[in-house]
Steps between C-alpha positions, in 0.01 A plus 500: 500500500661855395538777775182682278282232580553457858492865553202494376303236686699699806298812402196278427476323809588822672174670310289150618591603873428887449176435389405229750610761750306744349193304477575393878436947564205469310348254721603698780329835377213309420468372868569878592196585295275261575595540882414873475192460285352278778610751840362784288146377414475610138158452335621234345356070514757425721474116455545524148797773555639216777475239266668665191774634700608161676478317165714795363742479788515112504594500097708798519671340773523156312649659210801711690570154616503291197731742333738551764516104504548432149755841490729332831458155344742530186765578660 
């Protein structure tokens, strides 16, 4: 393998981990949001607002994970 090549699966695997990190914040904002949505009583269905933000949480969360995996596994 030439020094191009594994410099770039370096960078690529280092881009896999960035955005599984990055994905990881999202969840974390959305939790923020969702946390703040339910202490401030907005005139919102807050079942429905529960329920979209957990399963948006819970696959945002899967995701960050999955790609920091496959990014840390090629090495």
């Amino acid at each position: 393998m030439s020094t191009k090549n594994k410099d770039e699966s370096k960078e690529n695997d280092m881009l896999l981990v960035e955005s599984g990190k990055f994905f990881l914040d999202l969840a974390k904002l959305t939790f923020g949001g969702l946390f703040l949505t339910s202490i401030l009583e907005l005139h919102y269905d807050l079942v429905l607002v529960l329920i979209y933000g957990f399963a948006t949480i819970v696959s945002l969360t899967i995701l960050g994970f999955v790609l920091i995996k496959i990014g840390n596994s090629k090495k």
